[in-house]
Structures are given as C-alpha cells and as structure tokens.
PDB file of C-alpha atoms in Angstrom:
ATOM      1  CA  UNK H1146      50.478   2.594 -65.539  1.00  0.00           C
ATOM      2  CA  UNK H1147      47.383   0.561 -66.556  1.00  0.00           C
ATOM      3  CA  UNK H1148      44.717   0.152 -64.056  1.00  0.00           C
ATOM      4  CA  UNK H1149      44.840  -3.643 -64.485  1.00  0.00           C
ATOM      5  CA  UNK H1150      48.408  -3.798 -64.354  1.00  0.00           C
ATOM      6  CA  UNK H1151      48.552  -1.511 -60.699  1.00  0.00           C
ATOM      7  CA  UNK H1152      46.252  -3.924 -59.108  1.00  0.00           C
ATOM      8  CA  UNK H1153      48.128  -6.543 -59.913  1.00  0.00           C
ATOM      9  CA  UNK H1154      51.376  -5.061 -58.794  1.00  0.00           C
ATOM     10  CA  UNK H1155      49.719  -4.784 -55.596  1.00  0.00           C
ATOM     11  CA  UNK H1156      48.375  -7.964 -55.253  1.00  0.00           C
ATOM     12  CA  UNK H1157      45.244  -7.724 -56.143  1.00  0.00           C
ATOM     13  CA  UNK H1158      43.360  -9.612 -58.290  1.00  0.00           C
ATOM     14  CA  UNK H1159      42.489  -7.532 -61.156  1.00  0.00           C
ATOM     15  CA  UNK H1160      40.108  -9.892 -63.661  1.00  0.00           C
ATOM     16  CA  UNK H1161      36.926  -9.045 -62.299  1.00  0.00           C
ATOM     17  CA  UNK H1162      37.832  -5.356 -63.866  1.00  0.00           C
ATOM     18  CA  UNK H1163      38.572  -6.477 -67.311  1.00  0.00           C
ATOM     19  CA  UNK H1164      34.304  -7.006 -67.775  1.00  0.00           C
ATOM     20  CA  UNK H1165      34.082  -2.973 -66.195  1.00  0.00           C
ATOM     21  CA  UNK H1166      32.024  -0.819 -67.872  1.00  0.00           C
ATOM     22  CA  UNK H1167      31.490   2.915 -67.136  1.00  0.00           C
ATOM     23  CA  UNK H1168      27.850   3.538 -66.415  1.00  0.00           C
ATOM     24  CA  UNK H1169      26.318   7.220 -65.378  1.00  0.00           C
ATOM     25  CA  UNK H1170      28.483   9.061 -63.385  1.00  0.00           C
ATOM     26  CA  UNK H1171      30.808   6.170 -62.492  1.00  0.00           C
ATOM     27  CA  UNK H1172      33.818   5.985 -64.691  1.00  0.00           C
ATOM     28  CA  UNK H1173      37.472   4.672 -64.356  1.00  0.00           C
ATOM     29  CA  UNK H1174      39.624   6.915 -62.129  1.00  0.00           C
ATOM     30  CA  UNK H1175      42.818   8.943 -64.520  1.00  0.00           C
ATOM     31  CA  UNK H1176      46.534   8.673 -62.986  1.00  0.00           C
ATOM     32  CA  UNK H1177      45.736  12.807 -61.821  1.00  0.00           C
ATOM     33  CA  UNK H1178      42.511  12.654 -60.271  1.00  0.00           C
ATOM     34  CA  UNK H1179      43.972   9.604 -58.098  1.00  0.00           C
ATOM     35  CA  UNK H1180      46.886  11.355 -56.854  1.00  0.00           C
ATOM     36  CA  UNK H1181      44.712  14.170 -55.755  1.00  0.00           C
ATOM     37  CA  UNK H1182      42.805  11.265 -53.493  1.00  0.00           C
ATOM     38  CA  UNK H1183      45.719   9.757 -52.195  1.00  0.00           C
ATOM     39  CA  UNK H1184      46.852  12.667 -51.072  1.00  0.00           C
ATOM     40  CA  UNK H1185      43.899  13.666 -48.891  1.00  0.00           C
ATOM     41  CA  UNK H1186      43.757   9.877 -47.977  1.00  0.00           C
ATOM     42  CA  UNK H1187      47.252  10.230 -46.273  1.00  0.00           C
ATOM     43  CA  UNK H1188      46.124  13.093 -44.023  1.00  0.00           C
ATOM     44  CA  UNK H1189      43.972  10.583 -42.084  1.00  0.00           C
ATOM     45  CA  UNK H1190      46.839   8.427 -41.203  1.00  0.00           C
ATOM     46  CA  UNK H1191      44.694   5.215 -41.881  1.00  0.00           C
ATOM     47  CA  UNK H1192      47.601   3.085 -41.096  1.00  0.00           C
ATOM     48  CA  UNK H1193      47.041   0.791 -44.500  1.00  0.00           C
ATOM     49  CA  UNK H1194      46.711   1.415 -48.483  1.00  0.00           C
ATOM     50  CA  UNK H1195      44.072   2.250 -50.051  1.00  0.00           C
ATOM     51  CA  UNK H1196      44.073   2.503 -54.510  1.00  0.00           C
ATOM     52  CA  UNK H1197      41.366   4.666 -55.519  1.00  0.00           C
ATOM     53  CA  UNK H1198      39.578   3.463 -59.001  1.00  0.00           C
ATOM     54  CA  UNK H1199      36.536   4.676 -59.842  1.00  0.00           C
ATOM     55  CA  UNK H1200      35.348   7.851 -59.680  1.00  0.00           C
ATOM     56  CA  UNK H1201      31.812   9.711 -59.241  1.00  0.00           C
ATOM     57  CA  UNK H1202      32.848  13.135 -60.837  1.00  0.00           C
ATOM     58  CA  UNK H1203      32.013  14.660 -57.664  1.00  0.00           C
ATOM     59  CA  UNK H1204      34.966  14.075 -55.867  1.00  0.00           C
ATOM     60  CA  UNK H1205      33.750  11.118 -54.223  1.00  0.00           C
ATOM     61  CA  UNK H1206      35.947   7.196 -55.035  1.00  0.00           C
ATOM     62  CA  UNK H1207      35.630   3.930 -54.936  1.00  0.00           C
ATOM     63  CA  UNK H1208      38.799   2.324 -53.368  1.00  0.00           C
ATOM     64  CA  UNK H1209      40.133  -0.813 -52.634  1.00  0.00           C
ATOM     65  CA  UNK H1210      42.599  -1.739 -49.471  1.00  0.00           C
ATOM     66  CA  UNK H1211      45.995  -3.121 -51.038  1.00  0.00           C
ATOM     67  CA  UNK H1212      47.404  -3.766 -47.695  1.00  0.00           C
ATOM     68  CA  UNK H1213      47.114  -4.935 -44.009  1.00  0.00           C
ATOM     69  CA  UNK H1214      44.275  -7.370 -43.286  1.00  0.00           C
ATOM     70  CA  UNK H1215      41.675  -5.698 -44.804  1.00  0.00           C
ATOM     71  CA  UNK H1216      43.426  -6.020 -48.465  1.00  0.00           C
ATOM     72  CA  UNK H1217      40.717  -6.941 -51.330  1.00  0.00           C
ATOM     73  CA  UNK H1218      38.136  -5.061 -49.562  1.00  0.00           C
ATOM     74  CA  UNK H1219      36.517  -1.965 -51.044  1.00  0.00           C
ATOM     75  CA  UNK H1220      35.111   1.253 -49.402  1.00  0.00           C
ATOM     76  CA  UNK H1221      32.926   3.862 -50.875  1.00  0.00           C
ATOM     77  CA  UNK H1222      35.162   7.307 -50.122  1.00  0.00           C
ATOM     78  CA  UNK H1223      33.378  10.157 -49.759  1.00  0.00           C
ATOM     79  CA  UNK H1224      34.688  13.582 -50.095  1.00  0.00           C
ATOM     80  CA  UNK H1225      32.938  15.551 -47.163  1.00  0.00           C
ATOM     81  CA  UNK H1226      33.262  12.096 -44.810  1.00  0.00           C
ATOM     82  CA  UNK H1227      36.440  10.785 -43.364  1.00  0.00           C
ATOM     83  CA  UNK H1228      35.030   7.003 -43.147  1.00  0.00           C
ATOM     84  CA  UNK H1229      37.467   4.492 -44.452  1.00  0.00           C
ATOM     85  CA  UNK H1230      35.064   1.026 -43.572  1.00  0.00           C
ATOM     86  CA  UNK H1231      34.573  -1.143 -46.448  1.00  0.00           C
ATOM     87  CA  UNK H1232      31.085  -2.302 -47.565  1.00  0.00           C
ATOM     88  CA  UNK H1233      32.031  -4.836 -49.865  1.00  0.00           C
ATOM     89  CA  UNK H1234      34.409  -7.832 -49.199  1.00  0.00           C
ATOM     90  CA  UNK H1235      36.296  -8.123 -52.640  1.00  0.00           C
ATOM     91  CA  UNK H1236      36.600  -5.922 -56.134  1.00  0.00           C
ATOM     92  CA  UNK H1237      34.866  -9.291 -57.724  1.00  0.00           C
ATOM     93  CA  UNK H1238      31.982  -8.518 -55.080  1.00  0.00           C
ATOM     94  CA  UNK H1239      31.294  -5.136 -55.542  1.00  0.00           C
ATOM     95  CA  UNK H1240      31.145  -5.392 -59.510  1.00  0.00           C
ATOM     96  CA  UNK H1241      28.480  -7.808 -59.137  1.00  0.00           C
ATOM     97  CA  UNK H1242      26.479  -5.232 -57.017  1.00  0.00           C
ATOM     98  CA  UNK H1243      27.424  -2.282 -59.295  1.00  0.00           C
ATOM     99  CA  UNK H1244      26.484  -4.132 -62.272  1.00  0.00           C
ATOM    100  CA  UNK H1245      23.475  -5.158 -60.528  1.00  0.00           C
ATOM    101  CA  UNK H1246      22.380  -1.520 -59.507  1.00  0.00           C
ATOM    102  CA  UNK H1247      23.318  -0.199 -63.295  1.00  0.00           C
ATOM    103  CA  UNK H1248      20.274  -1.999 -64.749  1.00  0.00           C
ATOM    104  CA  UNK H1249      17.934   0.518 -63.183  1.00  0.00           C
ATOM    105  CA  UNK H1250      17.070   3.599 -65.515  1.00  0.00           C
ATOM    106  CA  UNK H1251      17.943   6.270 -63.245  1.00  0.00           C
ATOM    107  CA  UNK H1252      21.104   4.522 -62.283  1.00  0.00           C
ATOM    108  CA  UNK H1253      23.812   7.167 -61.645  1.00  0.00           C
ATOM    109  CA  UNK H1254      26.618   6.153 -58.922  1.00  0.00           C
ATOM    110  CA  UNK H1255      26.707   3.438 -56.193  1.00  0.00           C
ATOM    111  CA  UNK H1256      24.422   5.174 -54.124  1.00  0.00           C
ATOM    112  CA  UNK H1257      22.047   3.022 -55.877  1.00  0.00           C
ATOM    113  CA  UNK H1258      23.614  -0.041 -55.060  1.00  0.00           C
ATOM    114  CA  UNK H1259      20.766  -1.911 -52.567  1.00  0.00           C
ATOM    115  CA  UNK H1260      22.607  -4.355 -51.390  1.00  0.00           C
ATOM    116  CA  UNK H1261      26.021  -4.856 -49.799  1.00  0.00           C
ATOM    117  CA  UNK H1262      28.564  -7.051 -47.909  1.00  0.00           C
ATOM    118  CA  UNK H1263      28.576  -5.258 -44.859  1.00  0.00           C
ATOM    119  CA  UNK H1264      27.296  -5.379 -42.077  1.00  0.00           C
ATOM    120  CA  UNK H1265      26.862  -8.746 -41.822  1.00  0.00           C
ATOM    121  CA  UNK H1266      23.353 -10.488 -40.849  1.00  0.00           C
ATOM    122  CA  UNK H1267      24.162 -14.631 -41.025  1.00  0.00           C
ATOM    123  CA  UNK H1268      27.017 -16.700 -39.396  1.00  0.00           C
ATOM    124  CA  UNK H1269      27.890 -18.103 -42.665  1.00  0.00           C
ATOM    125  CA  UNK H1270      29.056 -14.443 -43.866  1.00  0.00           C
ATOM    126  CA  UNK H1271      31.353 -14.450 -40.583  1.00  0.00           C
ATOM    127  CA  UNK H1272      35.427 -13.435 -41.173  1.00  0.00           C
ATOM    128  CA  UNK H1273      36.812 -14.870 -38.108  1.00  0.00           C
ATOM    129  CA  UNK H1274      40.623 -13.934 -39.278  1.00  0.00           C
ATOM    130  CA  UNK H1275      39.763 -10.308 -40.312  1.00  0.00           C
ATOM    131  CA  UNK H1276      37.254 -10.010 -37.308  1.00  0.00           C
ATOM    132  CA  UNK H1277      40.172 -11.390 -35.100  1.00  0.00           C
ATOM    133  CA  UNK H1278      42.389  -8.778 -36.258  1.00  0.00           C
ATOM    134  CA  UNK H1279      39.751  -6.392 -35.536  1.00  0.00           C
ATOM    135  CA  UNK H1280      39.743  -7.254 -31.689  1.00  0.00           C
ATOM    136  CA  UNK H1281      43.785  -7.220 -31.462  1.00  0.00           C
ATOM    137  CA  UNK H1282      43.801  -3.794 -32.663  1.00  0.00           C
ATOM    138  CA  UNK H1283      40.785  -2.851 -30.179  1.00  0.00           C
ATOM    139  CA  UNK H1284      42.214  -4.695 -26.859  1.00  0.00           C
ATOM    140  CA  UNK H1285      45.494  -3.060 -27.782  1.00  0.00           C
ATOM    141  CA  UNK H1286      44.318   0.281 -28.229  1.00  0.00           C
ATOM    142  CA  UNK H1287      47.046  -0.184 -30.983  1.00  0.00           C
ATOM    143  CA  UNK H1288      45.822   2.861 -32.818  1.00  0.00           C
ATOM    144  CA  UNK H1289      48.205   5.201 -35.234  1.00  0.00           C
ATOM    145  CA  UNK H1290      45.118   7.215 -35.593  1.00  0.00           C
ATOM    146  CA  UNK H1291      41.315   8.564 -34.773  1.00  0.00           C
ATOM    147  CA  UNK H1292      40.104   7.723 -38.206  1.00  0.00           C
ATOM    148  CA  UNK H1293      42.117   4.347 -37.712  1.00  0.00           C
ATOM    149  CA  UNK H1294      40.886   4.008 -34.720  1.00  0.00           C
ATOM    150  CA  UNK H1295      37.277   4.394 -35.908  1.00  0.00           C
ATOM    151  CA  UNK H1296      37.464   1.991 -39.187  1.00  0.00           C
ATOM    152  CA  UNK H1297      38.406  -0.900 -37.059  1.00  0.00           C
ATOM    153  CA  UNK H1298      36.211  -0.356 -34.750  1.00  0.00           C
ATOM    154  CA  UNK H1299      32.989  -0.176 -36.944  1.00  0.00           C
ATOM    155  CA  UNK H1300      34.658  -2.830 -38.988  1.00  0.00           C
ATOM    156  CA  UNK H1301      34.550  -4.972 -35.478  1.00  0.00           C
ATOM    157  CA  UNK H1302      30.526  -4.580 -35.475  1.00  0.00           C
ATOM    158  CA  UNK H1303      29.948  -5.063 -38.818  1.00  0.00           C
ATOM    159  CA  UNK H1304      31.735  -8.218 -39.259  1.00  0.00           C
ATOM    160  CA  UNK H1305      30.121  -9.822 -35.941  1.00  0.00           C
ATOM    161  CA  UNK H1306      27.720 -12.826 -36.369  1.00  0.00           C
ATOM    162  CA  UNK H1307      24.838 -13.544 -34.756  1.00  0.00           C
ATOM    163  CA  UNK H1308      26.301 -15.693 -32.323  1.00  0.00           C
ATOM    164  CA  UNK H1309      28.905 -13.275 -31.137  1.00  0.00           C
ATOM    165  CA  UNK H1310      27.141 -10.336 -30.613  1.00  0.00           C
ATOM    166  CA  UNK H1311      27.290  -9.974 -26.340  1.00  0.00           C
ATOM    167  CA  UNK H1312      30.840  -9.148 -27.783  1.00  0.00           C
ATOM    168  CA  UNK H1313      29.455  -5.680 -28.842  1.00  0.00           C
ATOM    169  CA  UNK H1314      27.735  -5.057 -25.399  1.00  0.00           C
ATOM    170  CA  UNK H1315      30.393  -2.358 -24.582  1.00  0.00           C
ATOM    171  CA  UNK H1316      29.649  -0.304 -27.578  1.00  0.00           C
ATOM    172  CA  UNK H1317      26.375   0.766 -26.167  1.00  0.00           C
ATOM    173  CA  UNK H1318      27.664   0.875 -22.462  1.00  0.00           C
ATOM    174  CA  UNK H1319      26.993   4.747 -21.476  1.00  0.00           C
ATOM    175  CA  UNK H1320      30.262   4.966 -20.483  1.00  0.00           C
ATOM    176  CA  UNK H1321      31.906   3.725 -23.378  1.00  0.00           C
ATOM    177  CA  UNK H1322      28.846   5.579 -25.888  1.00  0.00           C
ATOM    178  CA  UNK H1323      29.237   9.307 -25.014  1.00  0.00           C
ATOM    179  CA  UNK H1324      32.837   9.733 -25.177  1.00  0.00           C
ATOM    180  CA  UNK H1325      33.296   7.946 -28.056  1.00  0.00           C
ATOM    181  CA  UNK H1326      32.730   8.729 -31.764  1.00  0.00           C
ATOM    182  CA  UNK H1327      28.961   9.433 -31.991  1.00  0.00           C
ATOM    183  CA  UNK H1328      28.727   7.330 -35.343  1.00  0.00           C
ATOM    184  CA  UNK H1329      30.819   4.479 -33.897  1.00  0.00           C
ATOM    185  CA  UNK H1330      28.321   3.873 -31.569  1.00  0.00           C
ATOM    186  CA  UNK H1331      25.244   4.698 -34.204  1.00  0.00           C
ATOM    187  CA  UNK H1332      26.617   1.246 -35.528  1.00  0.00           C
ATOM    188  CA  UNK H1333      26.509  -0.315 -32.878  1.00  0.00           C
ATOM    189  CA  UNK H1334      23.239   0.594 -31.970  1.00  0.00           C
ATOM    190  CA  UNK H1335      21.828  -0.177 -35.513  1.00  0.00           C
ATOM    191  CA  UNK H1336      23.242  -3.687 -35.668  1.00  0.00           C
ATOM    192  CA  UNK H1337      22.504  -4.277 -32.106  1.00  0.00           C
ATOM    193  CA  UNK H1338      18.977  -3.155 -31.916  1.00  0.00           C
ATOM    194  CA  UNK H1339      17.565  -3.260 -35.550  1.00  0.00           C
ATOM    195  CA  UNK H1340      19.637  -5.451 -37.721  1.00  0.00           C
ATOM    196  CA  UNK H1341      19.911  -8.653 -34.822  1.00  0.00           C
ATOM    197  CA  UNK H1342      17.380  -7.534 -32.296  1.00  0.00           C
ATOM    198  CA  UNK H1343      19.260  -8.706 -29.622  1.00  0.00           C
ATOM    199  CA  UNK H1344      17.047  -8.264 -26.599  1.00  0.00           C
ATOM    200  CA  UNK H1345      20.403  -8.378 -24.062  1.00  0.00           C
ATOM    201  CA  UNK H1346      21.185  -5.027 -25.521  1.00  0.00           C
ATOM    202  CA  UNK H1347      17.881  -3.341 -25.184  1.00  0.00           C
ATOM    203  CA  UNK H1348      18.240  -1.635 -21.771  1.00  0.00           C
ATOM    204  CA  UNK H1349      21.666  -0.360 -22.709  1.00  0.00           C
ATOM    205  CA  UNK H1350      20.026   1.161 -25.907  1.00  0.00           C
ATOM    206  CA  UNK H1351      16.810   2.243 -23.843  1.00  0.00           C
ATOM    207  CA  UNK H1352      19.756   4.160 -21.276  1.00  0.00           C
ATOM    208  CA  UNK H1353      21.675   6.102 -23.923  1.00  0.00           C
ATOM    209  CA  UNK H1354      18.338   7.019 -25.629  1.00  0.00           C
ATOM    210  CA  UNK H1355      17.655   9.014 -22.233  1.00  0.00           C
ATOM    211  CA  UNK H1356      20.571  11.247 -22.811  1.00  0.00           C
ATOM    212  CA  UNK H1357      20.921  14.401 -24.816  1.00  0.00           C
ATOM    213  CA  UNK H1358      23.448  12.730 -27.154  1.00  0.00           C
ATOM    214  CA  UNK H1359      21.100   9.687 -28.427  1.00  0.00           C
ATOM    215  CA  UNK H1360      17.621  11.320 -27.408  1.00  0.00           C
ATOM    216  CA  UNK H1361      17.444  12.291 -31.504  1.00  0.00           C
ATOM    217  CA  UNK H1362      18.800   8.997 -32.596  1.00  0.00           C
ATOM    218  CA  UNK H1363      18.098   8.689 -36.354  1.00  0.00           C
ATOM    219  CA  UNK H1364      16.638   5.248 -36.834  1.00  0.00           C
ATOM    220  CA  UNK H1365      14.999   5.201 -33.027  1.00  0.00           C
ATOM    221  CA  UNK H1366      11.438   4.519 -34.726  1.00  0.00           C
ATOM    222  CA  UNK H1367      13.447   1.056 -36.444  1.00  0.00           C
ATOM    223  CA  UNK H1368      14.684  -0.113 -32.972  1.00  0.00           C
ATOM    224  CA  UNK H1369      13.328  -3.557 -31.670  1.00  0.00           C
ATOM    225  CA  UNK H1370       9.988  -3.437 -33.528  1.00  0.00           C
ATOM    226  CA  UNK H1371       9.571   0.838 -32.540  1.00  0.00           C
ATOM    227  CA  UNK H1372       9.308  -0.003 -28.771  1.00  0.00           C
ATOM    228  CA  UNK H1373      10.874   3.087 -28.643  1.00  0.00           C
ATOM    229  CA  UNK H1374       9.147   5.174 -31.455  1.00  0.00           C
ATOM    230  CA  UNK H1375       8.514   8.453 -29.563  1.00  0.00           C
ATOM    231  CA  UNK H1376       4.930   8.614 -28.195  1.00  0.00           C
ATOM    232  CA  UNK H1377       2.457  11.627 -28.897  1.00  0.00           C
ATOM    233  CA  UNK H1378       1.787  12.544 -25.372  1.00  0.00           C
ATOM    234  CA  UNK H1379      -1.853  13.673 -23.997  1.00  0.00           C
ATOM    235  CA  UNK H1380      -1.570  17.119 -24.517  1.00  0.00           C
ATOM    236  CA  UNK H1381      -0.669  16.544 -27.906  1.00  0.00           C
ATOM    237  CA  UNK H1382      -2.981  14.616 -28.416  1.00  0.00           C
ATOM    238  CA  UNK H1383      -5.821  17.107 -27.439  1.00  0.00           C
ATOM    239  CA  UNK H1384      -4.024  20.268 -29.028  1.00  0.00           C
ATOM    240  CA  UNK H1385      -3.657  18.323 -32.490  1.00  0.00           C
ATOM    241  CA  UNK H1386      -7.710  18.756 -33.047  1.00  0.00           C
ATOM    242  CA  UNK H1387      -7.737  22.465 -31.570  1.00  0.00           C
ATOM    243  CA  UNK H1388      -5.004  23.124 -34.003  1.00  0.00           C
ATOM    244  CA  UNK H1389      -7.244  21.755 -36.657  1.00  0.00           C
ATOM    245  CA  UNK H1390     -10.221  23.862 -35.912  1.00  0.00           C
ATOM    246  CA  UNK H1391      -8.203  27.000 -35.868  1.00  0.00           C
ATOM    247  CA  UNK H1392      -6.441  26.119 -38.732  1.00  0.00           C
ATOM    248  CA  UNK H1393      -9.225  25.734 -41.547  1.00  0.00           C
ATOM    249  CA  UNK H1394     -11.264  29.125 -40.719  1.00  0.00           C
ATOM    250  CA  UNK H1395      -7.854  30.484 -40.604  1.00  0.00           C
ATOM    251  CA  UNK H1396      -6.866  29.641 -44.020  1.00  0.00           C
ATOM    252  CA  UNK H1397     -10.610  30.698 -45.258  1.00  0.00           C
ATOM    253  CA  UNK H1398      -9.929  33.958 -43.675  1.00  0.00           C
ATOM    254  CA  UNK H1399      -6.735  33.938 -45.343  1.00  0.00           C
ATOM    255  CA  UNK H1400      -8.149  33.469 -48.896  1.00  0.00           C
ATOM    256  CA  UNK H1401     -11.534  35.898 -48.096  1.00  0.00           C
ATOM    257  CA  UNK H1402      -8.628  38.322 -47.150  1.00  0.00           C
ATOM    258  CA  UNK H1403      -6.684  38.206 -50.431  1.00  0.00           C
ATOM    259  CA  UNK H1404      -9.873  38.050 -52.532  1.00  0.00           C
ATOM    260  CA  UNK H1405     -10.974  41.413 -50.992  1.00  0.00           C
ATOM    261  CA  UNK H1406      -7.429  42.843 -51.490  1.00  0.00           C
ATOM    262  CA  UNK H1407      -8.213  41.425 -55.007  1.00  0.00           C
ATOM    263  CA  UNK H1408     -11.217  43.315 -55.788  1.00  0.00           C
ATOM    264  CA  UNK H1409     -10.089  46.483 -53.876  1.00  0.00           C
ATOM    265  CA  UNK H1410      -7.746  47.059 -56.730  1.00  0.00           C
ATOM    266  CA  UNK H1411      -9.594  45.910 -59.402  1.00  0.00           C
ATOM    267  CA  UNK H1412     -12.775  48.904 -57.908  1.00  0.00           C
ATOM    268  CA  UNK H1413      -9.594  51.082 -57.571  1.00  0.00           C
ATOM    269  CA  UNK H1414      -8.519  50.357 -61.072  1.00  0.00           C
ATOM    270  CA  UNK H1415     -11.930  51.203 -62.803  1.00  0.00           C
ATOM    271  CA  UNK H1416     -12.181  54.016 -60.762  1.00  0.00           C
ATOM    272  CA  UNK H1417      -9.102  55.865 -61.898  1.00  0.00           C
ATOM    273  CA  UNK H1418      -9.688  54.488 -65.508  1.00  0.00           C
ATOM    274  CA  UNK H1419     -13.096  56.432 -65.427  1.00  0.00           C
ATOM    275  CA  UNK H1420     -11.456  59.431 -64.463  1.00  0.00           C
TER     276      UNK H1420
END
C-alpha cells in the first residue's frame, strides 16, 4: 500500500508528503523495513499507534501517532532509545523543519534539524486539550506501561506554558525525582530551570543537585544563568599553577630524553657500521 494512501486510511492528512523529497540519509520507509519497526514498537506497550515513514538507514524512524490524543504528532525513534515523545506537532510541521535543515551542505538526517515544536517556550504554542489529556493520564496513574508512562509524562512538561509551570513543581520534588525515571525528571529540570527560569523552582533544583543522582547533571552549567556552574575551589585554584610549573620542565625533559635516545642509536649505528 502507498505511503500516501496508509496515512490517509488512518486519518491522517497525507498532502504535506506529496512535496517529500529524500535528502542524505533520510529516505521514504519500504513496507519491510516498517514491519521490522512496528514490531519492536509493540514491545513497549505504548498504549497508541505509531506509522513509521522515514527512515535514517541506521535503524533509526521518523513516525507519526495515528491514534489516541496525540494523533498527527511525530517523534524521532531511535533504535538504542525507548522514547516515544513527539517533537513536532503535525507531519505538515516537521517537513517544514526537515526541508529547512536539508539546505545545509552537510545535511544528513534530522539530527540537523535546529529547531522544533517541542518543548514549548510561549503561551501562544500552548495545547490545552492534549496537555489536559496529559494530566488525566498522570492523576490517574492510568498507565498500560513504563514507556507509556514516561511519554506522557515528558509530554506533560513539554507542552506547559509559561503561565502554568508551578504545575511542574512536583517533578523536581526529591521525593518524586529519585525514584522516578532519571530523564523524566532531566526534563523537568531543563524546562524548569533553563528554558523558563522559573525562580519558584530553584531551591528544588539546588536540593536534587546535592544528591548523588543529579550531582553530574548534564546541563548544570545552563541552569538559571550558571548559579550553579561548579566552582574551582581554593586548592584548585593554587595546585592549577604548581601543576603548570611541573608540567613544562617535564615535557622538556621528556623531549631532551627522546633526543638522547635519538642520538644513542644513531652513535650506536655508526659504530657498528665502522666495524
């Protein structure tokens, strides 16, 4: 069955599609190769459909949701990661980024897309329905799944506005942060702290980033400005010019060392050729 035609069987509109082109490593998805997704897909039990379409060629997809309430919406599927989140609200919108991104001269995959839907940064990008959903799902614990489980919930940060975000105050709660899924909360912290700034969260963040789990938080330099970029402390700071000092006669020992080696077999050399 034609690509075009599947979408549309799903209920999906399929014109944006029809202006495709294949560019690097990105190309349209055979009847096979899909199969072979969908059935790792279903071992996740993510609860809704998902219709691969484009491929990589390194086993990674671009899919779209063809049912529940996150149909239209597209996710990036990657082979070694079991995250099902979308990053782009609609087929229509991720074409525009994709065709966007292909311009470049060392375009390969979308990987090289800058810019997407999600998260969101302004209250006029808000989806109160979908984002509703989101929170029925959550206050229900009306999970079928951990990956489930886990794509709602980072779809619930993502899609909060500005004006909403004390919602997401429990994400970074200790008690709620270090028994949940580690990148969960790495969302939570990254909108919270670096995307909106939102000073109510900052002592929550400055808490988790005091245990073991969050002390090596990736992004902890980006967080509210780098008030909590990791300080060089005194002794550092006065072993970092004794280090210096020994290092550079080191080195010049190191090269006097190798010269002599040098000319020791060179002498050695002449010697043995005289004989």
């Amino acid at each position: 069955m034609k690509l075009i035609t599947l979408l549309e069987t799903k209920g999906i509109n399929s014109q944006p599609l029809q202006y495709f082109k294949p560019r690097g490593g990105v190309i349209l998805m055979d009847d096979n190769e899909r199969e072979e997704i969908l059935q790792w897909i279903a071992q996740y039990d993510l609860g809704f459909e998902l219709l691969p379409l484009f491929s990589n060629q390194e086993s990674d997809c671009m899919a779209i949701y063809t049912t529940g309430f996150l149909k239209g919406k597209v996710v990036i599927v990657r082979h070694d990661e079991a995250v099902f989140a979308p990053t782009f609200r609609s087929l229509d919108s991720f074409l525009k980024a994709y065709e966007k991104a292909a311009k470049q001269a060392d375009f390969y995959d979308w990987d090289d897309i800058e810019e997407e839907d999600y998260p969101i940064t302004k209250e006029n990008e808000a989806e109160p329905i979908v984002l509703q959903e989101c929170w029925q799902y959550i206050k229900a614990a009306n999970f079928i799944s951990d990956v489930q489980k886990e794509t709602i919930q980072t779809m619930t940060i993502w899609l909060t506005p500005p004006s909403q975000l004390d919602s997401l105050l429990p994400f970074v709660q200790k008690e709620f942060a270090l028994k949940e899924t580690l990148f969960v909360v790495a969302y939570a912290i990254d909108a919270l702290g670096i995307t909106h700034q939102y000073t109510p969260a900052k002592p929550l963040i400055a808490e988790l980033l005091k245990t073991r789990r969050f002390a090596n938080y990736y992004r902890r330099d980006s967080l509210y400005h780098g008030e909590f970029k990791v300080k060089e402390t005194l002794i550092g700071k006065m072993v970092r010019p004794l280090l210096r000092v020994i290092t550079v006669p080191f080195m010049l020992l190191s090269l006097l060392f190798v010269e002599l080696i040098d000319r020791f077999k060179k002498k050695n050399k002449n010697i043995k050729n005289s004989i």
